[in-house]
Tab-separated table of C-alpha atoms in Angstrom:
chain	number	residue	atom	x	y	z
A	16	MET	CA	126.494	128.091	75.653
A	17	ARG	CA	122.082	128.587	73.687
A	18	SER	CA	119.188	128.529	75.795
A	19	ASN	CA	116.566	126.656	74.931
A	20	GLY	CA	114.137	127.778	77.399
A	21	HIS	CA	112.646	127.930	80.819
A	22	TYR	CA	110.317	125.945	82.406
A	23	ASP	CA	108.688	124.578	85.869
A	24	ALA	CA	109.311	121.462	85.711
A	25	THR	CA	112.391	119.708	82.935
A	26	VAL	CA	111.638	115.823	82.842
A	27	VAL	CA	114.546	113.645	81.267
A	28	GLY	CA	114.015	110.997	79.637
A	29	ALA	CA	110.476	110.129	77.477
A	30	GLY	CA	110.250	106.292	77.991
A	31	VAL	CA	106.099	105.549	79.354
A	32	ILE	CA	107.275	107.201	83.289
A	33	GLY	CA	109.094	110.134	81.909
A	34	ALA	CA	106.179	110.488	79.440
A	35	SER	CA	103.290	110.474	82.090
A	36	ILE	CA	104.815	112.502	84.764
A	37	ALA	CA	105.095	115.349	81.997
A	38	TYR	CA	101.175	114.396	80.732
A	39	GLU	CA	100.689	114.598	84.582
A	40	LEU	CA	102.073	118.107	84.829
A	41	SER	CA	100.767	119.571	81.613
A	42	VAL	CA	97.422	118.298	83.210
A	43	LYS	CA	98.296	120.229	86.241
A	44	GLY	CA	99.060	123.636	84.077
A	45	MET	CA	103.009	123.452	84.421
A	46	LYS	CA	105.089	124.123	81.811
A	47	VAL	CA	107.328	121.292	80.963
A	48	ALA	CA	110.409	120.381	78.604
A	49	LEU	CA	110.040	116.666	77.643
A	50	VAL	CA	113.761	115.462	77.151
A	51	GLU	CA	115.029	112.169	74.997
A	52	LYS	CA	118.065	110.957	74.398
A	53	ASN	CA	117.231	109.053	71.318
A	54	GLN	CA	112.972	108.676	70.252
A	55	PRO	CA	109.680	107.943	72.675
A	56	ALA	CA	109.734	103.990	73.584
A	57	SER	CA	113.040	102.941	72.233
A	58	GLY	CA	114.430	101.632	75.011
A	59	SER	CA	112.236	99.228	77.911
A	60	SER	CA	109.427	100.959	77.394
A	61	GLY	CA	108.987	99.772	73.859
A	62	ALA	CA	110.254	96.439	74.676
A	63	ALA	CA	107.483	95.365	77.038
A	64	GLY	CA	104.775	93.371	77.150
A	65	GLY	CA	102.203	95.635	78.305
A	66	MET	CA	100.688	93.988	81.411
A	67	LEU	CA	98.829	95.810	84.551
A	68	ALA	CA	99.239	92.392	86.121
A	69	ALA	CA	98.865	94.396	89.793
A	70	GLU	CA	97.300	90.986	91.546
A	71	SER	CA	99.080	88.369	89.057
A	72	GLU	CA	103.091	90.166	89.725
A	73	HIS	CA	102.430	89.055	93.274
A	74	PHE	CA	104.442	92.541	95.393
A	75	VAL	CA	106.217	91.641	98.659
A	76	ASN	CA	106.400	94.894	99.735
A	77	ASP	CA	103.191	96.300	100.200
A	78	ASP	CA	103.552	100.141	99.547
A	79	LEU	CA	104.017	98.490	95.620
A	80	ARG	CA	101.358	96.182	96.473
A	81	LYS	CA	99.524	99.825	96.244
A	82	LEU	CA	100.529	101.828	94.036
A	83	ALA	CA	100.344	99.169	91.571
A	84	LEU	CA	96.444	98.410	92.838
A	85	TYR	CA	96.691	102.672	92.921
A	86	SER	CA	97.811	102.724	89.304
A	87	ARG	CA	95.855	100.054	87.091
A	88	SER	CA	92.499	101.846	89.165
A	89	LEU	CA	93.256	104.597	86.623
A	90	TYR	CA	94.006	103.180	83.323
A	91	ASN	CA	90.025	103.254	81.794
A	92	GLU	CA	89.653	106.842	82.502
A	93	LEU	CA	94.057	108.119	81.486
A	94	THR	CA	93.040	105.838	78.468
A	95	GLU	CA	89.782	107.591	77.588
A	96	GLN	CA	91.620	110.856	78.588
A	97	LEU	CA	94.406	110.392	76.136
A	98	TYR	CA	92.399	109.079	73.296
A	99	GLU	CA	90.236	112.333	73.773
A	100	LEU	CA	93.014	114.658	73.255
A	101	THR	CA	95.178	112.451	70.917
A	102	GLY	CA	93.023	110.034	68.845
A	103	ILE	CA	95.239	107.040	69.688
A	104	HIS	CA	93.545	104.157	71.021
A	105	CYS	CA	96.267	102.568	73.483
A	106	GLY	CA	94.661	98.766	73.289
A	107	LEU	CA	93.873	98.199	76.234
A	108	ARG	CA	92.195	94.965	77.004
A	109	SER	CA	90.140	94.034	80.143
A	110	GLU	CA	89.146	90.485	79.723
A	111	GLY	CA	91.560	89.219	82.906
A	112	PHE	CA	94.540	87.263	83.524
A	113	LEU	CA	94.273	83.089	83.776
A	114	LEU	CA	96.564	82.072	86.059
A	115	PRO	CA	98.185	78.358	86.253
A	116	MET	CA	97.818	77.198	89.800
A	117	ASP	CA	96.659	73.671	91.498
A	118	LYS	CA	93.392	73.771	92.414
A	119	SER	CA	94.017	71.606	96.306
A	120	ASP	CA	96.478	74.613	96.575
A	121	LEU	CA	93.686	77.638	97.296
A	122	ASN	CA	93.109	78.699	100.782
A	123	THR	CA	89.456	79.627	100.261
A	124	ASN	CA	85.817	78.288	100.850
A	125	TYR	CA	84.615	77.311	96.792
A	126	THR	CA	81.499	78.070	96.685
A	127	ASN	CA	79.117	77.291	93.237
A	128	GLY	CA	82.719	78.010	90.843
A	129	LEU	CA	82.818	81.514	92.488
A	130	LEU	CA	86.295	82.938	95.034
A	131	ARG	CA	85.495	85.720	97.138
A	132	THR	CA	88.727	87.911	98.058
A	133	ALA	CA	87.177	89.723	100.694
A	134	ASP	CA	89.357	88.633	102.396
A	135	LYS	CA	92.841	86.672	101.478
A	136	ILE	CA	93.728	83.448	99.119
A	137	ASP	CA	96.967	82.963	99.951
A	138	LYS	CA	99.247	80.630	98.044
A	139	GLY	CA	102.544	81.462	98.657
A	140	ASN	CA	104.039	84.502	98.148
A	141	HIS	CA	99.765	84.960	96.229
A	142	ASP	CA	97.788	87.341	98.059
A	143	TYR	CA	94.221	88.177	96.319
A	144	SER	CA	92.867	90.939	98.796
A	145	SER	CA	91.565	93.623	96.667
A	146	GLY	CA	87.767	92.530	96.796
A	147	VAL	CA	88.318	91.380	93.507
A	148	SER	CA	85.403	87.961	93.120
A	149	LEU	CA	88.167	85.179	90.940
A	150	GLU	CA	86.440	81.723	89.367
A	151	TRP	CA	87.827	78.864	89.245
A	152	TRP	CA	87.801	77.709	85.855
A	153	ASP	CA	88.750	73.849	85.238
A	154	LYS	CA	88.847	71.762	82.665
A	155	GLN	CA	84.797	72.135	80.788
A	156	ARG	CA	85.219	75.843	81.365
A	157	LEU	CA	88.431	76.469	79.694
A	158	ALA	CA	87.434	74.328	76.918
A	159	LEU	CA	84.369	76.293	76.685
A	160	GLU	CA	86.299	79.952	76.954
A	161	GLU	CA	89.314	79.352	75.260
A	162	PRO	CA	89.331	75.522	73.218
A	163	TYR	CA	92.972	76.489	72.662
A	164	ILE	CA	94.365	75.872	76.404
A	165	HIS	CA	95.309	72.467	77.500
A	166	ALA	CA	95.746	72.960	81.811
A	167	GLU	CA	94.482	69.827	83.093
A	168	GLN	CA	93.851	71.624	86.585
A	169	GLY	CA	92.196	74.023	85.476
A	170	MET	CA	93.379	77.588	85.990
A	171	LEU	CA	91.914	80.721	88.036
A	172	TYR	CA	90.636	83.517	86.176
A	173	ASN	CA	91.045	87.289	87.241
A	174	PRO	CA	88.759	89.293	85.382
A	175	ALA	CA	90.076	92.870	87.267
A	176	GLU	CA	93.490	92.678	85.126
A	177	GLN	CA	94.001	94.040	81.767
A	178	GLN	CA	97.000	94.836	79.706
A	179	LEU	CA	97.410	96.982	76.474
A	180	ILE	CA	99.906	97.707	73.707
A	181	PRO	CA	102.871	99.842	75.519
A	182	SER	CA	103.947	101.962	72.424
A	183	LEU	CA	101.366	103.016	71.931
A	184	LEU	CA	100.308	104.071	75.624
A	185	ASN	CA	103.801	105.690	75.329
A	186	GLU	CA	103.169	107.746	71.812
A	187	ALA	CA	99.537	108.656	73.742
A	188	LEU	CA	100.885	110.475	76.847
A	189	VAL	CA	103.578	111.997	74.583
A	190	VAL	CA	101.695	113.409	71.844
A	191	ALA	CA	98.815	114.934	74.739
A	192	ALA	CA	101.493	116.737	76.908
A	193	VAL	CA	102.506	118.080	74.126
A	194	HIS	CA	98.963	118.845	73.420
A	195	LEU	CA	98.647	120.517	76.593
A	196	GLY	CA	101.789	122.943	75.879
A	197	ALA	CA	104.594	120.249	76.765
A	198	THR	CA	107.811	120.864	74.404
A	199	LEU	CA	109.231	117.629	73.284
A	200	TYR	CA	113.104	117.943	72.661
A	201	ARG	CA	113.603	114.267	70.953
A	202	GLN	CA	116.753	112.841	70.173
A	203	ASN	CA	118.922	114.998	72.395
A	204	GLU	CA	121.237	113.973	74.980
A	205	VAL	CA	121.315	115.262	78.706
A	206	THR	CA	125.098	115.232	79.621
A	207	ARG	CA	125.064	117.233	83.023
A	208	LEU	CA	122.684	119.021	85.112
A	209	LEU	CA	122.996	122.282	85.961
A	210	ARG	CA	123.396	123.814	89.284
A	211	GLU	CA	123.469	127.175	91.578
A	212	HIS	CA	126.967	128.090	93.374
A	213	GLY	CA	128.944	125.839	90.591
A	214	GLU	CA	129.133	121.647	92.219
A	215	TYR	CA	126.808	122.364	95.139
A	216	GLY	CA	124.186	125.006	94.791
A	217	ARG	CA	120.563	124.268	93.384
A	218	VAL	CA	119.532	122.374	90.341
A	219	THR	CA	118.210	125.061	87.874
A	220	GLY	CA	117.915	122.838	84.753
A	221	ILE	CA	120.179	120.558	82.280
A	222	VAL	CA	123.231	121.010	79.711
A	223	THR	CA	122.208	118.675	76.629
A	224	GLU	CA	124.132	118.433	73.218
A	225	GLN	CA	121.369	120.837	71.413
A	226	GLY	CA	121.941	123.923	74.393
A	227	VAL	CA	120.574	124.319	78.117
A	228	LEU	CA	117.162	123.929	79.895
A	229	TYR	CA	116.576	125.918	82.895
A	230	GLY	CA	114.372	124.653	85.201
A	231	GLU	CA	113.066	125.306	88.590
A	232	HIS	CA	112.858	121.813	88.713
A	233	VAL	CA	114.399	118.553	87.252
A	234	ILE	CA	112.879	114.659	87.141
A	235	LEU	CA	115.584	111.827	86.330
A	236	SER	CA	113.223	109.308	84.230
A	237	SER	CA	115.069	108.096	82.155
A	238	GLY	CA	115.755	104.344	83.476
A	239	ILE	CA	119.269	103.390	83.946
A	240	GLY	CA	120.843	105.971	81.683
A	241	SER	CA	119.644	107.940	85.212
A	242	GLY	CA	121.911	107.092	87.638
A	243	ARG	CA	125.189	108.261	85.076
A	244	LEU	CA	123.662	111.951	85.655
A	245	VAL	CA	124.088	111.193	89.479
A	246	GLU	CA	127.420	110.128	88.671
A	247	ASN	CA	128.241	113.276	87.088
A	248	GLU	CA	127.396	114.954	90.282
A	249	GLY	CA	129.690	112.640	92.653
A	250	TYR	CA	126.822	110.126	93.801
A	251	ARG	CA	126.112	106.637	93.142
A	252	LEU	CA	122.872	105.241	92.542
A	253	PRO	CA	122.971	101.550	92.171
A	254	PHE	CA	121.180	99.360	89.449
A	255	LEU	CA	120.648	96.637	88.242
A	256	PRO	CA	120.325	96.161	84.756
A	257	VAL	CA	117.638	92.827	83.694
A	258	LYS	CA	117.748	91.592	79.644
A	259	GLY	CA	113.866	90.016	78.564
A	260	GLU	CA	113.225	88.333	75.587
A	261	LEU	CA	110.204	88.671	73.508
A	262	LEU	CA	108.310	86.683	70.326
A	263	GLU	CA	105.115	87.449	68.845
A	264	ILE	CA	103.357	84.577	67.213
A	265	ARG	CA	100.563	85.401	64.405
A	266	THR	CA	97.730	82.234	64.305
A	267	PRO	CA	95.600	81.877	61.730
A	268	SER	CA	92.916	82.307	63.805
A	269	CYS	CA	91.746	83.799	67.581
A	270	TRP	CA	93.852	81.508	69.701
A	271	LEU	CA	93.710	82.935	73.133
A	272	ASN	CA	91.580	86.178	74.571
A	273	HIS	CA	93.082	86.016	78.058
A	274	THR	CA	96.136	86.595	79.015
A	275	ILE	CA	97.934	83.804	80.754
A	276	TYR	CA	99.902	84.814	83.807
A	277	GLY	CA	102.346	81.600	84.433
A	278	ASP	CA	105.153	80.820	86.262
A	279	GLN	CA	108.279	81.913	83.975
A	280	ILE	CA	105.833	82.770	81.040
A	281	TYR	CA	103.542	84.966	79.613
A	282	ILE	CA	101.437	84.538	77.088
A	283	ILE	CA	99.373	87.639	75.471
A	284	PRO	CA	96.807	87.872	73.452
A	285	LYS	CA	96.302	91.232	70.577
A	286	GLN	CA	95.018	92.140	67.956
A	287	GLY	CA	95.247	91.131	64.634
A	288	ASN	CA	95.518	87.345	65.768
A	289	ARG	CA	98.273	87.995	67.082
A	290	ILE	CA	100.089	86.376	70.464
A	291	TRP	CA	103.416	87.698	72.370
A	292	VAL	CA	105.305	85.696	74.800
A	293	GLY	CA	107.310	86.919	77.139
A	294	ALA	CA	110.258	86.593	78.816
A	295	THR	CA	113.619	85.740	79.549
A	296	SER	CA	115.364	86.768	82.518
A	297	LYS	CA	118.927	87.389	82.074
A	298	PRO	CA	120.564	89.559	85.009
A	299	GLY	CA	123.291	91.918	84.304
A	300	ARG	CA	122.696	92.172	80.908
A	301	THR	CA	122.450	94.983	78.567
A	302	ASP	CA	122.499	94.117	75.045
A	303	THR	CA	118.977	94.082	73.250
A	304	TRP	CA	119.867	91.616	70.575
A	305	VAL	CA	117.727	88.333	70.624
A	306	GLU	CA	119.817	85.122	71.395
A	307	ALA	CA	118.990	81.981	68.769
A	308	GLY	CA	118.430	80.229	72.033
A	309	ALA	CA	115.754	82.397	73.833
A	310	VAL	CA	113.183	81.373	70.833
A	311	PRO	CA	112.929	77.781	71.141
A	312	GLU	CA	113.079	78.193	75.184
A	313	LEU	CA	110.285	80.559	75.488
A	314	LEU	CA	108.034	78.242	72.416
A	315	PHE	CA	108.801	75.515	74.908
A	316	LYS	CA	107.218	77.213	77.942
A	317	ALA	CA	104.322	78.528	75.803
A	318	LYS	CA	103.443	74.985	74.401
A	319	GLN	CA	102.594	73.916	77.692
A	320	TYR	CA	99.775	76.050	77.736
A	321	ILE	CA	98.436	76.752	74.371
A	322	PRO	CA	100.236	73.202	72.406
A	323	SER	CA	99.600	74.565	68.831
A	324	ILE	CA	101.170	77.954	69.376
A	325	ILE	CA	104.088	76.043	67.672
A	326	GLU	CA	102.220	76.051	64.452
A	327	GLY	CA	101.568	80.038	64.190
A	328	GLU	CA	103.783	82.411	62.599
A	329	LEU	CA	106.811	83.931	63.810
A	330	VAL	CA	106.838	87.355	62.804
A	331	ARG	CA	109.365	88.827	65.156
A	332	CYS	CA	111.747	88.582	68.140
A	333	TRP	CA	112.900	91.431	70.358
A	334	ALA	CA	114.662	92.639	73.426
A	335	GLY	CA	115.180	95.245	75.974
A	336	VAL	CA	116.394	96.374	79.260
A	337	ARG	CA	114.932	96.193	82.819
A	338	PRO	CA	115.817	98.887	85.281
A	339	GLY	CA	116.723	96.746	88.799
A	340	THR	CA	117.480	98.004	91.844
A	341	PRO	CA	118.441	95.882	94.693
A	342	ASP	CA	115.780	95.420	96.672
A	343	GLU	CA	113.429	95.750	93.389
A	344	LEU	CA	111.625	98.972	94.280
A	345	PRO	CA	111.784	102.279	92.889
A	346	TYR	CA	113.229	105.273	93.266
A	347	LEU	CA	110.706	108.004	93.342
A	348	GLY	CA	111.055	111.162	94.948
A	349	GLN	CA	113.331	114.548	95.791
A	350	PHE	CA	117.282	113.668	95.343
A	351	THR	CA	118.065	115.502	98.645
A	352	PRO	CA	121.289	115.911	98.016
A	353	ILE	CA	120.449	118.331	95.602
A	354	PRO	CA	117.832	120.697	95.871
A	355	GLY	CA	114.895	120.363	93.010
A	356	LEU	CA	116.090	117.440	91.416
A	357	TRP	CA	113.909	114.205	91.328
A	358	MET	CA	113.765	110.700	90.320
A	359	ALA	CA	111.482	108.390	88.934
A	360	CYS	CA	113.006	105.237	87.932
A	361	GLY	CA	114.019	101.839	89.050
A	362	HIS	CA	110.967	100.507	88.281
A	363	TYR	CA	112.308	97.172	87.025
A	364	ARG	CA	109.460	95.137	85.412
A	365	ASN	CA	106.519	96.777	85.915
A	366	GLY	CA	107.000	100.182	84.140
A	367	ILE	CA	103.880	99.866	82.164
A	368	LEU	CA	101.927	98.866	84.972
A	369	LEU	CA	103.478	101.924	87.493
A	370	SER	CA	103.484	105.095	84.915
A	371	ALA	CA	100.051	105.878	85.587
A	372	GLY	CA	100.357	106.223	89.332
A	373	THR	CA	104.094	106.842	89.320
A	374	GLY	CA	103.041	109.889	87.227
A	375	ARG	CA	99.794	110.860	89.082
A	376	ILE	CA	102.259	111.007	92.252
A	377	ILE	CA	104.976	112.934	91.382
A	378	ALA	CA	103.154	115.222	89.662
A	379	ASP	CA	101.296	115.828	92.522
A	380	ALA	CA	104.459	116.086	94.268
A	381	VAL	CA	106.655	118.412	92.528
A	382	ILE	CA	103.896	120.558	92.553
A	383	SER	CA	103.514	120.402	96.384
A	384	GLY	CA	106.793	120.534	96.783
A	385	GLN	CA	106.458	118.101	99.328
A	386	SER	CA	107.690	114.334	98.439
A	387	SER	CA	106.602	113.168	101.881
A	388	ILE	CA	103.540	111.868	100.003
A	389	ILE	CA	105.492	109.422	98.310
A	390	PRO	CA	106.214	106.285	100.900
A	391	ALA	CA	109.449	106.678	102.468
A	392	GLY	CA	110.616	102.914	101.244
A	393	PHE	CA	110.802	104.468	97.750
A	394	SER	CA	113.239	107.369	98.607
A	395	PRO	CA	116.616	107.644	96.116
A	396	ASP	CA	118.098	107.975	99.285
A	397	ARG	CA	117.945	104.912	100.957
A	398	THR	CA	120.384	103.071	98.096
A	399	LEU	CA	122.800	106.634	98.289
A	400	GLN	CA	126.238	106.102	98.374
A	401	GLN	CA	128.984	108.753	98.340
A	402	LEU	CA	132.112	109.532	99.569
A	403	GLY	CA	132.341	109.205	103.584
A	404	VAL	CA	128.882	110.739	103.529
A	405	GLN	CA	125.640	108.746	104.347
A	406	ALA	CA	122.178	110.442	103.249
A	407	GLN	CA	119.287	110.880	104.927
A	408	THR	CA	116.165	109.787	104.440
A	409	GLU	CA	112.653	111.487	104.842
A	410	GLY	CA	110.301	110.239	106.148
A	411	GLY	CA	106.405	110.070	105.549
A	412	THR	CA	103.369	109.114	105.011
A	413	PRO	CA	102.150	107.510	101.611
A	414	VAL	CA	98.650	109.532	100.118
A	415	TRP	CA	96.917	107.166	97.251
A	416	ASN	CA	94.684	109.586	95.843
């Protein structure tokens, strides 16, 4: 079979996770191949809302929360670097998020309209402990800042949260990686891994529809598709797909400046007087067509906060499949049974948020050969299944710099 060359690292999947890894490896001087079955951002990355909700998402797992905060901290510098390399604006917006919440439920001191979070604000699973100063916006303050929002109780304002356009981020990462020397193979499906000594040795590359790509390291970052390649090697890595649907509404003027992060609904302002409304949650579904009932469902929820939104123009609807895992933690790190194979997938509903941090720590781990810098709880080995064999999980201390 024809060989397309030898690389230091071969990244399978050019969604936002794979593109971020390819970019970070290229920045560090590695020769990288980025292989995509379809087109970059054609899967879940292109269907996401683009929220960098490191605190609003309320992660229960401490390692995941730290990764989320670390990843969000990278975006200001990252998007500037990507613009310098590619000329692509990722649409990063930093106005902050508004969270519908009953003020009486906040377990904190409220002084001069400012909520200090050096310690903690706790409401059930709500844990704001990043040191960010939050504000309570009552009905009068909301009317001043966001006249189209209706909220009798007011909303909690978090100025630290950001959002962007996922497809533009994905495009910029790919273009930047190629600019730095990476090779993109698009519309080229990977059929199996290439290994030394038949089926039992170290991975040495991948077999694709267009030929063989040799590599010292192979990183699987194609979401749920990564599971198929692992199954070809006699292992099962469980995924739990969750379909989600979103709407885009165009309004006559600017009706929203801050993202509303509500209960089972988010409303995101985008450029050009457009508002994205999402998202439904349908576990076990892998189709990407939009059900008719999703439109009134999402509009009903959004109308609670922006009553006039139903008067806007429905521009488009779309759907994507979130690559979930049984414990809602990503698979990050070495795939122990196969030397040279790495996993970076299963980010569920936070792939955009976690992509910057994932790219950085996976690149550092691959270059150093030390998977121990990644929290052991993210190890792919934790849920790995093989007949009669139980994989051993590698421990380690997480590093976030």
